[in-house]
Amino acid sequence: MKKERLTLAFFIDALGWRISREFRCFEELAPHAYRQRTILGYSCAAQPTILTGLPPSGHGHWAMFERSGRSELAPLVRFSVLPDTVGRHRRFRRRLLQWHRRRSGFTGYYNFYRIPFRLFREFDISEKRDIYAPGGFDGAVESIFDILERRGVPYRVWNWKTDLDTALGELSECLTGGAPVRFALLYTAVMDALLHEHVGDVDVVGAALEELEKKLSRVVELARGAYSEVDVLIFSDHGMARTTAEIDLMAAVDSLGLAPKRDYLAFYDSTMGRFWFESERVREEITKKLRAIECGRVLTDDDLRREGVWFDDRRYGELVFLMNPGTLVVPSYMGASAPRGMHGFTPEHEDSDAAIMSSKPLEPEPSTIADTFGAMVRSAGLEGAARGRPGGADG
Ligand SMILES: [Zn+2]
């Protein structure tokens, strides 16, 4: 006898609206496709929004690194004595990260990239706990996993810690044997990694999407054989823009001759610079310098509020300088060279848009990535279960 109902949610990082339409992917599995506005920021902001239905100012996660008076990364400052050839070496950084993950007990996603070690006294990780598990967020913020857990709904989830084929194998086993589940979410970063290097390369991207579609189709077929009703949701967090220009933002700010730390602090992400100032004079000087740079713009407080990334304590920056779509900060604390594609530009740009595709029409029609939360909640039969949301809505 078949099991009852199942929601299969496939979270495909960076499978933007534009690429999903260009390649007409997943049309058989999930023919109902909706364009979604993403949020300003990177996956570390967008994924929490999808899992909670809240903007970054609501769930608390915006950038991977936040200003902190008592950073738990402070012990790493001792590595700043290492010469750059060692301290910035990929293998060293990778080993350090593995060691740090074991030692710190942090289960969230983070990476040290090329961040200068001296900055770890001032900057801490915003995602310390696994957001793909209950209890991933601070305070009263609930993710879909908190709700599933609280309602006692059987579910499974695979996040970035499991590679795609292993996750699909485990999901297949779960579908055919074992106890029934009501909801399964599988996250994969395979398209994100591929698109960073190959966006615009029709053959490579097309072949990768075709392979992914085949893999997902096999799993859905298994699910349909085992469950009498299967909802398929395939969605992303953002798109990918082609890199068209680079700017050495660090050099531009350094040219002012100000003293980092004494005068200001800066964090250079791949598409934005975030600044904190020690005096009004320095704020004015840096702001003036940034305003003269044509390939980006200083975001106003209104911009930040409108995008849902306003934080009263300014832990993610007192001033944010955002590059125009296609222009990368190089070098940045994220990398020494520019990949072929990047995300993290204004959500207004069409390459930033994410997508959600569904086997059934979605009601109400999703228009932002925050609406993915509601789509998952409704499909899993959890309506009315989300706590403390305006008007009792589920997202
Ligand atoms: Zn990415």
mmCIF file of C-alpha atoms and ligand atoms in Angstrom:
data_model
loop_
_atom_site.group_PDB
_atom_site.id
_atom_site.type_symbol
_atom_site.label_atom_id
_atom_site.label_comp_id
_atom_site.label_asym_id
_atom_site.label_seq_id
_atom_site.Cartn_x
_atom_site.Cartn_y
_atom_site.Cartn_z
ATOM 1 C CA MET A 1 0.000 0.000 0.000
ATOM 2 C CA LYS A 2 1.225 3.474 -0.850
ATOM 3 C CA LYS A 3 2.184 5.996 1.773
ATOM 4 C CA GLU A 4 0.050 9.122 1.906
ATOM 5 C CA ARG A 5 1.514 12.498 1.058
ATOM 6 C CA LEU A 6 4.985 13.861 0.501
ATOM 7 C CA THR A 7 6.545 17.220 -0.277
ATOM 8 C CA LEU A 8 9.870 17.003 -2.090
ATOM 9 C CA ALA A 9 11.690 20.338 -1.888
ATOM 10 C CA PHE A 10 14.835 20.720 -3.979
ATOM 11 C CA PHE A 11 16.843 23.828 -3.130
ATOM 12 C CA ILE A 12 19.213 24.539 -6.009
ATOM 13 C CA ASP A 13 21.565 27.346 -5.052
ATOM 14 C CA ALA A 14 21.970 30.021 -7.785
ATOM 15 C CA LEU A 15 19.502 28.520 -10.275
ATOM 16 C CA GLY A 16 18.158 31.957 -11.148
ATOM 17 C CA TRP A 17 15.001 32.838 -13.027
ATOM 18 C CA ARG A 18 16.837 33.814 -16.178
ATOM 19 C CA ILE A 19 18.794 30.597 -16.519
ATOM 20 C CA SER A 20 15.810 28.462 -15.576
ATOM 21 C CA ARG A 21 13.817 30.061 -18.444
ATOM 22 C CA GLU A 22 16.675 30.071 -20.915
ATOM 23 C CA PHE A 23 17.180 26.335 -20.498
ATOM 24 C CA ARG A 24 13.526 25.551 -19.798
ATOM 25 C CA CYS A 25 14.642 23.224 -17.063
ATOM 26 C CA PHE A 26 12.437 21.090 -14.830
ATOM 27 C CA GLU A 27 9.406 21.792 -17.023
ATOM 28 C CA GLU A 28 8.109 18.247 -16.675
ATOM 29 C CA LEU A 29 8.793 17.842 -12.971
ATOM 30 C CA ALA A 30 7.574 21.283 -11.989
ATOM 31 C CA PRO A 31 5.768 23.093 -14.820
ATOM 32 C CA HIS A 32 4.457 26.005 -12.746
ATOM 33 C CA ALA A 33 7.315 28.511 -12.586
ATOM 34 C CA TYR A 34 7.397 31.843 -10.761
ATOM 35 C CA ARG A 35 9.925 34.633 -10.830
ATOM 36 C CA GLN A 36 11.103 35.706 -7.400
ATOM 37 C CA ARG A 37 12.859 38.836 -6.226
ATOM 38 C CA THR A 38 15.844 37.877 -4.129
ATOM 39 C CA ILE A 39 17.159 39.921 -1.214
ATOM 40 C CA LEU A 40 20.209 42.145 -1.041
ATOM 41 C CA GLY A 41 23.157 40.029 0.074
ATOM 42 C CA TYR A 42 24.516 36.533 -0.399
ATOM 43 C CA SER A 43 23.320 33.007 0.273
ATOM 44 C CA CYS A 44 23.997 33.449 3.989
ATOM 45 C CA ALA A 45 21.161 36.019 3.968
ATOM 46 C CA ALA A 46 18.901 34.504 1.296
ATOM 47 C CA GLN A 47 18.818 30.953 2.655
ATOM 48 C CA PRO A 48 17.618 32.017 6.116
ATOM 49 C CA THR A 49 14.916 34.090 4.379
ATOM 50 C CA ILE A 50 13.718 31.026 2.464
ATOM 51 C CA LEU A 51 13.754 28.871 5.600
ATOM 52 C CA THR A 52 11.968 31.417 7.829
ATOM 53 C CA GLY A 53 9.954 33.621 5.460
ATOM 54 C CA LEU A 54 11.527 36.665 7.116
ATOM 55 C CA PRO A 55 13.829 39.401 5.796
ATOM 56 C CA PRO A 56 17.406 39.507 7.162
ATOM 57 C CA SER A 57 16.388 42.179 9.708
ATOM 58 C CA GLY A 58 13.796 39.661 10.946
ATOM 59 C CA HIS A 59 15.953 36.506 11.162
ATOM 60 C CA GLY A 60 19.191 38.309 12.021
ATOM 61 C CA HIS A 61 21.524 36.933 9.335
ATOM 62 C CA TRP A 62 22.818 39.243 6.649
ATOM 63 C CA ALA A 63 26.524 38.944 5.818
ATOM 64 C CA MET A 64 28.649 35.944 6.800
ATOM 65 C CA PHE A 65 30.758 38.196 9.046
ATOM 66 C CA GLU A 66 29.385 40.721 11.507
ATOM 67 C CA ARG A 67 31.068 43.252 13.758
ATOM 68 C CA SER A 68 31.365 41.968 17.285
ATOM 69 C CA GLY A 69 32.800 43.373 20.497
ATOM 70 C CA ARG A 70 33.614 39.851 21.670
ATOM 71 C CA SER A 71 34.251 37.766 18.625
ATOM 72 C CA GLU A 72 34.566 34.062 19.257
ATOM 73 C CA LEU A 73 37.139 34.038 16.445
ATOM 74 C CA ALA A 74 39.573 36.215 18.434
ATOM 75 C CA PRO A 75 41.979 33.299 19.117
ATOM 76 C CA LEU A 76 42.694 33.193 15.369
ATOM 77 C CA VAL A 77 44.313 36.635 15.528
ATOM 78 C CA ARG A 78 47.550 34.905 16.565
ATOM 79 C CA PHE A 79 47.941 33.638 12.988
ATOM 80 C CA SER A 80 48.378 37.211 11.745
ATOM 81 C CA VAL A 81 52.120 36.828 12.410
ATOM 82 C CA LEU A 82 52.306 34.280 9.590
ATOM 83 C CA PRO A 83 53.716 35.528 6.288
ATOM 84 C CA ASP A 84 51.014 36.027 3.639
ATOM 85 C CA THR A 85 52.446 33.167 1.552
ATOM 86 C CA VAL A 86 51.446 30.774 4.344
ATOM 87 C CA GLY A 87 48.513 32.570 5.948
ATOM 88 C CA ARG A 88 46.686 33.079 2.686
ATOM 89 C CA HIS A 89 47.514 29.693 1.256
ATOM 90 C CA ARG A 90 44.373 27.792 0.296
ATOM 91 C CA ARG A 91 45.466 24.521 1.829
ATOM 92 C CA PHE A 92 46.399 26.184 5.114
ATOM 93 C CA ARG A 93 43.065 28.010 5.239
ATOM 94 C CA ARG A 94 41.181 24.809 4.464
ATOM 95 C CA ARG A 95 42.934 22.847 7.207
ATOM 96 C CA LEU A 96 42.420 25.693 9.638
ATOM 97 C CA LEU A 97 38.717 25.736 8.820
ATOM 98 C CA GLN A 98 38.379 21.981 9.385
ATOM 99 C CA TRP A 99 40.217 22.277 12.702
ATOM 100 C CA HIS A 100 38.114 25.268 13.708
ATOM 101 C CA ARG A 101 34.836 23.528 12.884
ATOM 102 C CA ARG A 102 35.770 20.605 15.130
ATOM 103 C CA ARG A 103 37.017 22.789 17.957
ATOM 104 C CA SER A 104 34.405 25.549 17.980
ATOM 105 C CA GLY A 105 31.385 23.302 17.639
ATOM 106 C CA PHE A 106 29.931 25.795 15.145
ATOM 107 C CA THR A 107 27.605 23.843 12.882
ATOM 108 C CA GLY A 108 26.593 26.668 10.528
ATOM 109 C CA TYR A 109 28.163 27.432 7.170
ATOM 110 C CA TYR A 110 31.231 29.650 7.232
ATOM 111 C CA ASN A 111 34.583 30.021 5.568
ATOM 112 C CA PHE A 112 37.664 32.122 6.298
ATOM 113 C CA TYR A 113 38.371 32.846 2.615
ATOM 114 C CA ARG A 114 41.187 35.456 2.522
ATOM 115 C CA ILE A 115 40.081 37.495 5.517
ATOM 116 C CA PRO A 116 43.098 38.998 7.308
ATOM 117 C CA PHE A 117 43.534 37.191 10.641
ATOM 118 C CA ARG A 118 43.916 40.469 12.547
ATOM 119 C CA LEU A 119 40.239 41.205 11.790
ATOM 120 C CA PHE A 120 38.947 38.221 13.728
ATOM 121 C CA ARG A 121 39.124 40.266 16.913
ATOM 122 C CA GLU A 122 36.439 42.567 15.479
ATOM 123 C CA PHE A 123 34.438 40.241 13.248
ATOM 124 C CA ASP A 124 32.504 37.132 14.125
ATOM 125 C CA ILE A 125 30.434 34.569 12.232
ATOM 126 C CA SER A 126 26.720 35.282 11.992
ATOM 127 C CA GLU A 127 25.652 31.691 11.283
ATOM 128 C CA LYS A 128 27.033 29.737 14.224
ATOM 129 C CA ARG A 129 24.339 27.076 14.221
ATOM 130 C CA ASP A 130 23.031 24.858 11.432
ATOM 131 C CA ILE A 131 20.081 26.704 9.911
ATOM 132 C CA TYR A 132 18.898 23.432 8.325
ATOM 133 C CA ALA A 133 18.023 22.082 11.754
ATOM 134 C CA PRO A 134 15.657 23.174 14.525
ATOM 135 C CA GLY A 135 17.067 25.903 16.771
ATOM 136 C CA GLY A 136 19.121 27.503 13.998
ATOM 137 C CA PHE A 137 18.006 31.049 14.757
ATOM 138 C CA ASP A 138 18.104 33.331 17.778
ATOM 139 C CA GLY A 139 15.138 34.375 19.859
ATOM 140 C CA ALA A 140 11.638 33.530 18.751
ATOM 141 C CA VAL A 141 12.578 33.109 15.079
ATOM 142 C CA GLU A 142 11.289 29.815 13.758
ATOM 143 C CA SER A 143 12.382 28.083 10.588
ATOM 144 C CA ILE A 144 10.407 25.456 8.718
ATOM 145 C CA PHE A 145 12.408 22.854 10.679
ATOM 146 C CA ASP A 146 11.326 24.280 14.046
ATOM 147 C CA ILE A 147 7.715 24.062 12.898
ATOM 148 C CA LEU A 148 8.048 20.514 11.548
ATOM 149 C CA GLU A 149 9.689 19.478 14.812
ATOM 150 C CA ARG A 150 7.111 21.222 17.005
ATOM 151 C CA ARG A 151 4.244 19.673 15.057
ATOM 152 C CA GLY A 152 5.821 16.232 15.153
ATOM 153 C CA VAL A 153 5.795 15.947 11.358
ATOM 154 C CA PRO A 154 8.298 13.367 10.089
ATOM 155 C CA TYR A 155 10.862 14.956 7.757
ATOM 156 C CA ARG A 156 14.376 14.607 6.361
ATOM 157 C CA VAL A 157 16.838 17.255 5.280
ATOM 158 C CA TRP A 158 20.178 17.310 3.476
ATOM 159 C CA ASN A 159 22.197 20.530 3.565
ATOM 160 C CA TRP A 160 25.577 21.676 2.165
ATOM 161 C CA LYS A 161 27.378 19.113 4.326
ATOM 162 C CA THR A 162 26.343 16.206 2.087
ATOM 163 C CA ASP A 163 27.339 16.053 -1.568
ATOM 164 C CA LEU A 164 24.527 15.774 -4.091
ATOM 165 C CA ASP A 165 24.897 12.119 -5.108
ATOM 166 C CA THR A 166 25.182 10.914 -1.520
ATOM 167 C CA ALA A 167 22.142 13.000 -0.563
ATOM 168 C CA LEU A 168 20.116 11.687 -3.506
ATOM 169 C CA GLY A 169 21.118 8.114 -2.631
ATOM 170 C CA GLU A 170 20.001 8.589 0.973
ATOM 171 C CA LEU A 171 16.786 10.262 -0.121
ATOM 172 C CA SER A 172 16.044 7.353 -2.471
ATOM 173 C CA GLU A 173 16.588 4.876 0.353
ATOM 174 C CA CYS A 174 14.338 6.910 2.596
ATOM 175 C CA LEU A 175 11.587 6.919 -0.048
ATOM 176 C CA THR A 176 11.604 3.228 -0.778
ATOM 177 C CA GLY A 177 12.212 1.783 2.676
ATOM 178 C CA GLY A 178 11.850 2.969 6.214
ATOM 179 C CA ALA A 179 9.207 5.017 7.909
ATOM 180 C CA PRO A 180 7.151 7.447 5.812
ATOM 181 C CA VAL A 181 8.135 11.111 5.834
ATOM 182 C CA ARG A 182 5.869 14.037 5.083
ATOM 183 C CA PHE A 183 8.511 16.540 3.998
ATOM 184 C CA ALA A 184 12.005 16.222 2.529
ATOM 185 C CA LEU A 185 14.337 19.069 1.630
ATOM 186 C CA LEU A 186 17.534 18.599 -0.308
ATOM 187 C CA TYR A 187 19.921 21.512 -0.747
ATOM 188 C CA THR A 188 22.657 21.489 -3.358
ATOM 189 C CA ALA A 189 25.358 23.991 -4.307
ATOM 190 C CA VAL A 190 26.398 22.198 -7.514
ATOM 191 C CA MET A 191 24.873 24.811 -9.823
ATOM 192 C CA ASP A 192 26.258 27.711 -7.779
ATOM 193 C CA ALA A 193 29.790 26.323 -8.072
ATOM 194 C CA LEU A 194 29.345 25.619 -11.775
ATOM 195 C CA LEU A 195 27.778 28.985 -12.621
ATOM 196 C CA HIS A 196 30.482 30.970 -10.817
ATOM 197 C CA GLU A 197 32.916 29.496 -13.347
ATOM 198 C CA HIS A 198 30.746 28.890 -16.428
ATOM 199 C CA VAL A 199 27.829 31.303 -16.499
ATOM 200 C CA GLY A 200 27.124 32.196 -20.123
ATOM 201 C CA ASP A 201 28.653 28.955 -21.425
ATOM 202 C CA VAL A 202 25.522 27.406 -22.935
ATOM 203 C CA ASP A 203 27.004 23.928 -23.462
ATOM 204 C CA VAL A 204 28.440 23.486 -19.995
ATOM 205 C CA VAL A 205 25.441 24.954 -18.166
ATOM 206 C CA GLY A 206 22.953 23.100 -20.382
ATOM 207 C CA ALA A 207 24.672 19.750 -19.828
ATOM 208 C CA ALA A 208 24.842 20.271 -16.059
ATOM 209 C CA LEU A 209 21.164 21.165 -15.866
ATOM 210 C CA GLU A 210 20.212 18.168 -17.972
ATOM 211 C CA GLU A 211 22.173 15.845 -15.695
ATOM 212 C CA LEU A 212 20.642 17.399 -12.595
ATOM 213 C CA GLU A 213 17.160 17.108 -14.068
ATOM 214 C CA LYS A 214 17.703 13.409 -14.776
ATOM 215 C CA LYS A 215 18.861 12.784 -11.224
ATOM 216 C CA LEU A 216 15.917 14.605 -9.680
ATOM 217 C CA SER A 217 13.461 12.896 -12.063
ATOM 218 C CA ARG A 218 14.637 9.472 -10.919
ATOM 219 C CA VAL A 219 14.029 10.398 -7.296
ATOM 220 C CA VAL A 220 10.607 11.893 -8.036
ATOM 221 C CA GLU A 221 9.671 8.724 -9.911
ATOM 222 C CA LEU A 222 10.641 6.647 -6.877
ATOM 223 C CA ALA A 223 8.607 8.965 -4.676
ATOM 224 C CA ARG A 224 5.545 8.688 -6.916
ATOM 225 C CA GLY A 225 5.828 4.910 -6.744
ATOM 226 C CA ALA A 226 5.871 4.976 -2.951
ATOM 227 C CA TYR A 227 3.482 7.832 -2.096
ATOM 228 C CA SER A 228 -0.002 8.460 -3.448
ATOM 229 C CA GLU A 229 0.515 12.218 -3.582
ATOM 230 C CA VAL A 230 3.817 13.986 -4.201
ATOM 231 C CA ASP A 231 4.342 17.757 -4.377
ATOM 232 C CA VAL A 232 7.565 18.800 -6.060
ATOM 233 C CA LEU A 233 9.062 22.213 -5.298
ATOM 234 C CA ILE A 234 12.284 23.291 -6.992
ATOM 235 C CA PHE A 235 13.658 26.668 -5.982
ATOM 236 C CA SER A 236 16.683 28.891 -5.668
ATOM 237 C CA ASP A 237 17.957 31.777 -3.569
ATOM 238 C CA HIS A 238 19.333 34.087 -6.284
ATOM 239 C CA GLY A 239 20.631 34.189 -9.839
ATOM 240 C CA MET A 240 24.085 34.803 -11.289
ATOM 241 C CA ALA A 241 25.455 37.817 -13.181
ATOM 242 C CA ARG A 242 28.355 37.806 -15.633
ATOM 243 C CA THR A 243 31.461 39.578 -14.365
ATOM 244 C CA THR A 244 32.081 42.596 -16.566
ATOM 245 C CA ALA A 245 34.490 44.771 -14.562
ATOM 246 C CA GLU A 246 36.673 44.831 -11.458
ATOM 247 C CA ILE A 247 37.595 47.553 -9.030
ATOM 248 C CA ASP A 248 40.340 47.657 -6.413
ATOM 249 C CA LEU A 249 38.150 49.181 -3.721
ATOM 250 C CA MET A 250 40.710 48.468 -1.011
ATOM 251 C CA ALA A 251 43.364 50.497 -2.815
ATOM 252 C CA ALA A 252 40.903 53.349 -3.333
ATOM 253 C CA VAL A 253 40.148 53.517 0.395
ATOM 254 C CA ASP A 254 43.816 52.949 1.363
ATOM 255 C CA SER A 255 44.814 55.923 -0.793
ATOM 256 C CA LEU A 256 43.196 58.219 1.770
ATOM 257 C CA GLY A 257 46.046 57.406 4.135
ATOM 258 C CA LEU A 258 43.756 56.702 7.071
ATOM 259 C CA ALA A 259 44.710 54.141 9.690
ATOM 260 C CA PRO A 260 42.566 51.008 9.667
ATOM 261 C CA LYS A 261 41.242 50.166 13.112
ATOM 262 C CA ARG A 262 42.206 53.548 14.634
ATOM 263 C CA ASP A 263 40.134 55.503 12.088
ATOM 264 C CA TYR A 264 37.801 52.946 10.594
ATOM 265 C CA LEU A 265 37.097 49.290 9.952
ATOM 266 C CA ALA A 266 36.257 47.875 6.557
ATOM 267 C CA PHE A 267 35.075 44.501 5.348
ATOM 268 C CA TYR A 268 35.433 43.805 1.646
ATOM 269 C CA ASP A 269 32.879 41.297 0.348
ATOM 270 C CA SER A 270 32.916 40.388 -3.347
ATOM 271 C CA THR A 271 30.275 42.919 -4.388
ATOM 272 C CA MET A 272 30.274 45.388 -1.517
ATOM 273 C CA GLY A 273 32.402 47.186 1.006
ATOM 274 C CA ARG A 274 31.062 47.634 4.527
ATOM 275 C CA PHE A 275 32.477 50.356 6.769
ATOM 276 C CA TRP A 276 32.501 51.431 10.414
ATOM 277 C CA PHE A 277 33.947 54.769 11.478
ATOM 278 C CA GLU A 278 35.727 56.066 14.572
ATOM 279 C CA SER A 279 34.971 59.721 13.873
ATOM 280 C CA GLU A 280 32.673 61.953 11.878
ATOM 281 C CA ARG A 281 35.654 63.350 9.958
ATOM 282 C CA VAL A 282 36.675 59.879 8.768
ATOM 283 C CA ARG A 283 33.096 59.042 7.875
ATOM 284 C CA GLU A 284 32.941 62.127 5.670
ATOM 285 C CA GLU A 285 36.289 61.444 4.040
ATOM 286 C CA ILE A 286 35.522 57.841 3.165
ATOM 287 C CA THR A 287 31.973 58.645 2.055
ATOM 288 C CA LYS A 288 33.288 61.363 -0.262
ATOM 289 C CA LYS A 289 35.835 58.969 -1.735
ATOM 290 C CA LEU A 290 33.206 56.280 -2.303
ATOM 291 C CA ARG A 291 30.729 58.723 -3.844
ATOM 292 C CA ALA A 292 33.341 59.557 -6.486
ATOM 293 C CA ILE A 293 33.523 55.921 -7.599
ATOM 294 C CA GLU A 294 31.183 55.503 -10.525
ATOM 295 C CA CYS A 295 30.832 51.721 -10.672
ATOM 296 C CA GLY A 296 29.018 51.483 -7.345
ATOM 297 C CA ARG A 297 26.932 53.453 -4.906
ATOM 298 C CA VAL A 298 26.612 54.268 -1.246
ATOM 299 C CA LEU A 299 23.361 52.771 0.021
ATOM 300 C CA THR A 300 21.167 55.080 2.037
ATOM 301 C CA ASP A 301 19.516 54.064 5.293
ATOM 302 C CA ASP A 302 16.252 54.053 3.346
ATOM 303 C CA ASP A 303 17.742 51.591 0.843
ATOM 304 C CA LEU A 304 18.760 49.296 3.687
ATOM 305 C CA ARG A 305 15.325 49.539 5.325
ATOM 306 C CA ARG A 306 13.528 48.906 2.058
ATOM 307 C CA GLU A 307 15.652 45.825 1.375
ATOM 308 C CA GLY A 308 14.980 44.449 4.857
ATOM 309 C CA VAL A 309 18.633 44.627 5.898
ATOM 310 C CA TRP A 310 18.487 47.434 8.427
ATOM 311 C CA PHE A 311 20.047 46.642 11.810
ATOM 312 C CA ASP A 312 19.876 49.233 14.617
ATOM 313 C CA ASP A 313 23.215 48.102 16.049
ATOM 314 C CA ARG A 314 24.860 48.470 12.619
ATOM 315 C CA ARG A 315 26.665 45.187 13.125
ATOM 316 C CA TYR A 316 26.765 44.590 9.382
ATOM 317 C CA GLY A 317 28.067 48.060 8.590
ATOM 318 C CA GLU A 318 27.475 51.757 9.264
ATOM 319 C CA LEU A 319 27.895 52.380 5.573
ATOM 320 C CA VAL A 320 27.457 49.945 2.694
ATOM 321 C CA PHE A 321 28.973 50.557 -0.713
ATOM 322 C CA LEU A 322 27.366 48.283 -3.321
ATOM 323 C CA MET A 323 28.915 47.636 -6.721
ATOM 324 C CA ASN A 324 26.880 47.940 -9.916
ATOM 325 C CA PRO A 325 25.778 44.587 -11.409
ATOM 326 C CA GLY A 326 28.764 42.849 -13.010
ATOM 327 C CA THR A 327 31.472 44.824 -11.209
ATOM 328 C CA LEU A 328 33.471 42.910 -8.602
ATOM 329 C CA VAL A 329 35.625 44.067 -5.728
ATOM 330 C CA VAL A 330 39.031 42.534 -6.546
ATOM 331 C CA PRO A 331 40.889 41.729 -4.471
ATOM 332 C CA SER A 332 38.352 41.271 -1.705
ATOM 333 C CA TYR A 333 38.379 39.266 1.500
ATOM 334 C CA MET A 334 36.532 36.599 -0.501
ATOM 335 C CA GLY A 335 39.013 36.154 -3.330
ATOM 336 C CA ALA A 336 42.128 37.418 -5.097
ATOM 337 C CA SER A 337 40.688 37.133 -8.585
ATOM 338 C CA ALA A 338 37.298 37.522 -10.225
ATOM 339 C CA PRO A 339 35.239 34.433 -11.074
ATOM 340 C CA ARG A 340 33.264 34.514 -14.309
ATOM 341 C CA GLY A 341 29.994 35.021 -12.495
ATOM 342 C CA MET A 342 28.862 36.502 -9.190
ATOM 343 C CA HIS A 343 25.722 37.308 -7.230
ATOM 344 C CA GLY A 344 25.116 39.768 -4.432
ATOM 345 C CA PHE A 345 24.226 42.791 -6.554
ATOM 346 C CA THR A 346 21.030 44.826 -6.361
ATOM 347 C CA PRO A 347 17.889 42.654 -6.283
ATOM 348 C CA GLU A 348 16.507 45.065 -8.902
ATOM 349 C CA HIS A 349 18.682 43.523 -11.609
ATOM 350 C CA GLU A 350 17.138 40.705 -13.648
ATOM 351 C CA ASP A 351 20.179 38.438 -13.197
ATOM 352 C CA SER A 352 19.569 38.594 -9.442
ATOM 353 C CA ASP A 353 16.104 37.042 -9.636
ATOM 354 C CA ALA A 354 15.515 33.595 -8.174
ATOM 355 C CA ALA A 355 12.865 31.087 -9.240
ATOM 356 C CA ILE A 356 10.441 28.626 -7.743
ATOM 357 C CA MET A 357 8.992 25.815 -9.832
ATOM 358 C CA SER A 358 6.191 23.610 -8.637
ATOM 359 C CA SER A 359 4.347 20.498 -9.748
ATOM 360 C CA LYS A 360 1.108 22.269 -8.778
ATOM 361 C CA PRO A 361 0.051 25.907 -9.190
ATOM 362 C CA LEU A 362 1.047 27.878 -6.101
ATOM 363 C CA GLU A 363 -1.545 30.000 -4.303
ATOM 364 C CA PRO A 364 -0.905 32.796 -3.549
ATOM 365 C CA GLU A 365 1.596 33.320 -6.346
ATOM 366 C CA PRO A 366 5.079 33.677 -4.897
ATOM 367 C CA SER A 367 6.915 36.855 -5.892
ATOM 368 C CA THR A 368 9.883 36.968 -3.525
ATOM 369 C CA ILE A 369 12.153 34.270 -2.096
ATOM 370 C CA ALA A 370 10.508 34.810 1.312
ATOM 371 C CA ASP A 371 7.336 33.334 -0.243
ATOM 372 C CA THR A 372 9.095 29.982 -0.669
ATOM 373 C CA PHE A 373 8.675 29.490 3.066
ATOM 374 C CA GLY A 374 4.890 29.813 2.757
ATOM 375 C CA ALA A 375 4.848 27.457 -0.226
ATOM 376 C CA MET A 376 6.706 24.801 1.779
ATOM 377 C CA VAL A 377 4.533 25.342 4.856
ATOM 378 C CA ARG A 378 1.305 24.963 2.873
ATOM 379 C CA SER A 379 2.519 21.965 0.913
ATOM 380 C CA ALA A 380 3.566 20.214 4.123
ATOM 381 C CA GLY A 381 0.146 20.930 5.675
ATOM 382 C CA LEU A 382 1.575 23.196 8.359
ATOM 383 C CA GLU A 383 -0.747 26.181 7.822
ATOM 384 C CA GLY A 384 -1.493 28.150 10.923
ATOM 385 C CA ALA A 385 1.562 26.697 12.632
ATOM 386 C CA ALA A 386 3.901 29.632 12.189
ATOM 387 C CA ARG A 387 4.172 31.614 15.400
ATOM 388 C CA GLY A 388 4.225 35.329 15.888
ATOM 389 C CA ARG A 389 3.791 36.448 12.294
ATOM 390 C CA PRO A 390 1.815 39.547 11.409
ATOM 391 C CA GLY A 391 -1.838 38.665 10.834
ATOM 392 C CA GLY A 392 -1.068 35.034 11.596
ATOM 393 C CA ALA A 393 0.112 34.585 8.002
ATOM 394 C CA ASP A 394 2.513 31.795 7.228
ATOM 395 C CA GLY A 395 4.712 33.826 5.016
HETATM 396 ZN ZN ZN B 1 27.667 31.597 -5.013
#
